[in-house]
Amino acid sequence: MYRRILIVVSTLVFAFAILFTSVLRTASVKYVFSQETEIQEEGQEGEAAEIDYMLPYPGRISPDSPFWPIKAFRDRLWLLLTTNPSRKAELELLFADKRLAMSKTLFEKDKSEIAFSTLTKAEKYLEKACAIEQENRQNGLDTSEFLTILSKASLKHRQMIDEILTIAPEDAKPGIGRVQDYSKETYNKTRNALQGKGLPVVENPFESE
């Protein structure tokens, strides 16, 4: 009896995974860029800013893998099943960080279309983490520690996108620049929130730009 139930459940899960993969591929946004990249002159790029924030290991399955839709579905399911609002904000940031790292790797592999799509999703996850933090704070939760982490993360995202801009195709750069606005806005919001709480503000090394 239990074995039969297990077989049925396994079959349904497998079928659903295939269906989800097909739908996701059909609905995915397509971006087409050339592979021409402008080479920076030696000494043209300034020293990289020091950001006290480490990105997590993105994992072995990246968006160019045939198994990626299953991993993406797992992430969405993970968020859906997470009821703790503080943990949900942390997960949004985790997924943002991982996709940011994946995006840079994909740009390095000259897979600019999927790299840009991944970068856009990364910054939308970052924006969502910021929105959840704000909601949690308004609901009376103590978000002080997460605010500082999120503020540092936003600066790291900005730094990484600056690095991506040096290797991305020329026709992708305007879109990447617009996507970078998510990290800039997140920093501004977290800085203002930290100031409002009377907490130390994370220094912005890009302020002079």
Coordinates of C-alpha atoms in Angstrom, one line a residue:
M1 CA 0.0 0.0 0.0
Y2 CA 2.7 2.5 1.1
R3 CA 4.9 1.4 -1.8
R4 CA 2.0 2.1 -4.3
I5 CA 1.4 5.6 -2.8
L6 CA 5.1 6.3 -3.0
I7 CA 5.2 5.4 -6.7
V8 CA 2.2 7.5 -7.5
V9 CA 3.6 10.5 -5.6
S10 CA 7.0 10.1 -7.3
T11 CA 5.3 9.9 -10.7
L12 CA 3.3 13.1 -10.0
V13 CA 6.3 15.0 -8.8
F14 CA 8.3 14.0 -11.9
A15 CA 5.5 14.9 -14.3
F16 CA 5.0 18.2 -12.5
A17 CA 8.7 19.0 -12.8
I18 CA 8.6 18.3 -16.5
L19 CA 5.5 20.5 -16.9
F20 CA 7.1 23.3 -14.9
T21 CA 10.3 23.2 -16.9
S22 CA 8.3 23.5 -20.2
V23 CA 6.3 26.4 -18.9
L24 CA 9.3 28.2 -17.5
R25 CA 11.2 27.9 -20.7
T26 CA 8.3 29.1 -22.8
A27 CA 7.7 32.1 -20.5
S28 CA 11.3 33.1 -20.0
V29 CA 12.3 36.6 -21.3
K30 CA 14.7 36.5 -24.2
Y31 CA 17.6 39.0 -24.6
V32 CA 19.9 39.2 -27.6
F33 CA 23.3 41.0 -27.3
S34 CA 26.4 41.0 -29.5
Q35 CA 29.6 39.6 -28.0
E36 CA 31.7 42.7 -28.7
T37 CA 33.2 44.0 -25.5
E38 CA 35.2 47.2 -25.3
I39 CA 38.6 46.5 -23.7
Q40 CA 39.6 48.8 -20.9
E41 CA 42.9 50.6 -21.2
E42 CA 45.5 49.6 -18.6
G43 CA 45.2 52.0 -15.6
Q44 CA 41.8 53.3 -16.8
E45 CA 39.9 51.5 -14.1
G46 CA 40.3 52.7 -10.6
E47 CA 41.0 50.6 -7.6
A48 CA 38.1 48.4 -6.5
A49 CA 36.3 49.6 -3.4
E50 CA 36.6 47.4 -0.3
I51 CA 33.2 46.1 0.7
D52 CA 33.0 44.1 3.9
Y53 CA 30.6 41.5 2.5
M54 CA 31.1 38.0 1.1
L55 CA 28.8 36.5 -1.5
P56 CA 27.7 33.0 -0.8
Y57 CA 28.7 30.0 -3.0
P58 CA 26.2 30.0 -5.8
G59 CA 26.1 26.2 -6.2
R60 CA 27.0 23.9 -9.1
I61 CA 23.7 24.3 -11.0
S62 CA 23.5 27.6 -12.9
P63 CA 20.9 29.1 -15.2
D64 CA 22.5 27.7 -18.3
S65 CA 22.0 24.1 -16.9
P66 CA 19.1 22.0 -18.0
F67 CA 18.4 21.3 -14.3
W68 CA 18.1 25.0 -13.5
P69 CA 14.3 25.1 -13.7
I70 CA 14.1 22.5 -11.0
K71 CA 16.4 24.5 -8.8
A72 CA 14.5 27.8 -9.5
F73 CA 11.3 26.0 -8.6
R74 CA 12.9 24.7 -5.3
D75 CA 13.8 28.3 -4.4
R76 CA 10.2 29.6 -5.0
L77 CA 8.8 26.7 -3.0
W78 CA 11.3 27.4 -0.2
L79 CA 10.1 31.0 -0.1
L80 CA 6.4 29.9 -0.3
L81 CA 6.8 27.6 2.7
T82 CA 8.8 30.1 4.8
T83 CA 6.4 31.8 7.2
N84 CA 8.9 33.5 9.4
P85 CA 9.0 37.1 7.9
S86 CA 12.6 37.7 9.1
R87 CA 13.8 34.4 7.5
K88 CA 11.9 35.3 4.3
A89 CA 13.9 38.5 4.0
E90 CA 17.1 36.6 4.5
L91 CA 16.2 34.1 1.8
E92 CA 15.4 36.8 -0.7
L93 CA 18.8 38.3 -0.1
L94 CA 20.5 34.9 -0.3
F95 CA 18.9 34.2 -3.7
A96 CA 19.9 37.7 -4.8
D97 CA 23.5 37.2 -3.9
K98 CA 23.7 33.8 -5.5
R99 CA 22.2 35.0 -8.8
L100 CA 24.5 38.0 -8.8
A101 CA 27.5 35.7 -8.7
M102 CA 26.0 33.4 -11.3
S103 CA 25.4 36.3 -13.6
K104 CA 29.0 37.4 -13.5
T105 CA 30.2 33.9 -14.3
L106 CA 27.8 33.7 -17.2
F107 CA 29.0 37.0 -18.6
E108 CA 32.6 35.7 -18.3
K109 CA 31.5 32.7 -20.4
D110 CA 30.0 35.0 -23.1
K111 CA 26.5 33.9 -22.3
S112 CA 25.3 37.5 -22.1
E113 CA 21.6 36.9 -22.8
I114 CA 21.0 34.5 -19.9
A115 CA 23.5 36.4 -17.8
F116 CA 21.5 39.6 -18.1
S117 CA 18.3 37.8 -17.3
T118 CA 19.9 36.3 -14.2
L119 CA 21.3 39.7 -13.1
T120 CA 17.9 41.3 -13.5
K121 CA 16.3 38.6 -11.3
A122 CA 19.1 39.0 -8.7
E123 CA 18.4 42.7 -8.3
K124 CA 14.7 42.1 -8.1
Y125 CA 15.3 39.6 -5.2
L126 CA 17.4 42.4 -3.6
E127 CA 14.6 44.8 -4.0
K128 CA 12.2 42.3 -2.5
A129 CA 14.4 41.7 0.5
C130 CA 14.5 45.4 1.1
A131 CA 10.7 45.6 0.9
I132 CA 10.2 42.8 3.3
E133 CA 12.6 44.3 5.8
Q134 CA 10.7 47.6 5.7
E135 CA 7.4 45.8 6.2
N136 CA 8.9 43.8 9.1
R137 CA 10.2 47.0 10.7
Q138 CA 6.8 48.7 10.4
N139 CA 5.3 45.6 12.1
G140 CA 7.5 46.1 15.1
L141 CA 10.2 43.5 14.4
D142 CA 13.8 44.3 15.2
T143 CA 15.5 44.4 11.8
S144 CA 18.6 46.3 13.0
E145 CA 21.1 43.6 12.2
F146 CA 19.6 42.7 8.9
L147 CA 19.5 46.3 7.9
T148 CA 23.2 46.6 8.3
I149 CA 23.8 43.3 6.3
L150 CA 21.4 44.4 3.6
S151 CA 23.1 47.8 3.3
K152 CA 26.5 46.1 2.9
A153 CA 25.0 43.7 0.4
S154 CA 23.6 46.5 -1.7
L155 CA 27.1 48.0 -2.0
K156 CA 28.5 44.7 -2.9
H157 CA 25.9 44.3 -5.7
R158 CA 26.9 47.7 -7.0
Q159 CA 30.5 46.8 -7.0
M160 CA 29.9 43.5 -8.8
I161 CA 27.8 45.2 -11.4
D162 CA 30.6 47.7 -12.0
E163 CA 32.9 44.7 -12.6
I164 CA 30.3 43.2 -14.9
L165 CA 30.1 46.4 -17.0
T166 CA 33.8 46.0 -17.8
I167 CA 33.2 42.6 -19.5
A168 CA 29.7 42.8 -20.8
P169 CA 28.9 43.5 -24.5
E170 CA 28.5 47.1 -25.4
D171 CA 24.8 46.9 -26.3
A172 CA 24.1 45.2 -22.9
K173 CA 25.6 48.0 -20.8
P174 CA 22.7 50.5 -20.9
G175 CA 20.4 47.8 -19.5
I176 CA 22.9 46.7 -16.9
G177 CA 23.3 50.3 -15.8
R178 CA 19.5 50.5 -15.3
V179 CA 19.5 47.3 -13.3
Q180 CA 22.2 48.7 -11.1
D181 CA 19.6 51.3 -9.9
Y182 CA 18.1 48.6 -7.7
S183 CA 21.2 48.3 -5.5
K184 CA 21.6 52.1 -5.4
E185 CA 18.0 52.5 -4.2
T186 CA 18.4 49.7 -1.7
Y187 CA 21.4 51.4 -0.2
N188 CA 19.6 54.7 0.1
K189 CA 16.7 53.1 1.9
T190 CA 18.8 51.1 4.3
R191 CA 21.0 54.1 5.0
N192 CA 18.0 56.2 5.9
A193 CA 16.5 53.4 8.0
L194 CA 19.8 53.0 9.9
Q195 CA 20.0 56.8 10.5
G196 CA 16.4 56.8 11.7
K197 CA 17.2 54.1 14.3
G198 CA 20.3 56.0 15.4
L199 CA 22.6 53.2 14.2
P200 CA 25.9 53.4 12.5
V201 CA 25.5 53.9 8.7
V202 CA 27.5 51.7 6.4
E203 CA 30.0 53.9 4.5
N204 CA 29.4 54.2 0.8
P205 CA 32.7 54.2 -1.1
F206 CA 30.9 55.2 -4.3
E207 CA 29.5 58.5 -2.9
S208 CA 32.0 60.6 -4.7
E209 CA 31.0 59.1 -8.1

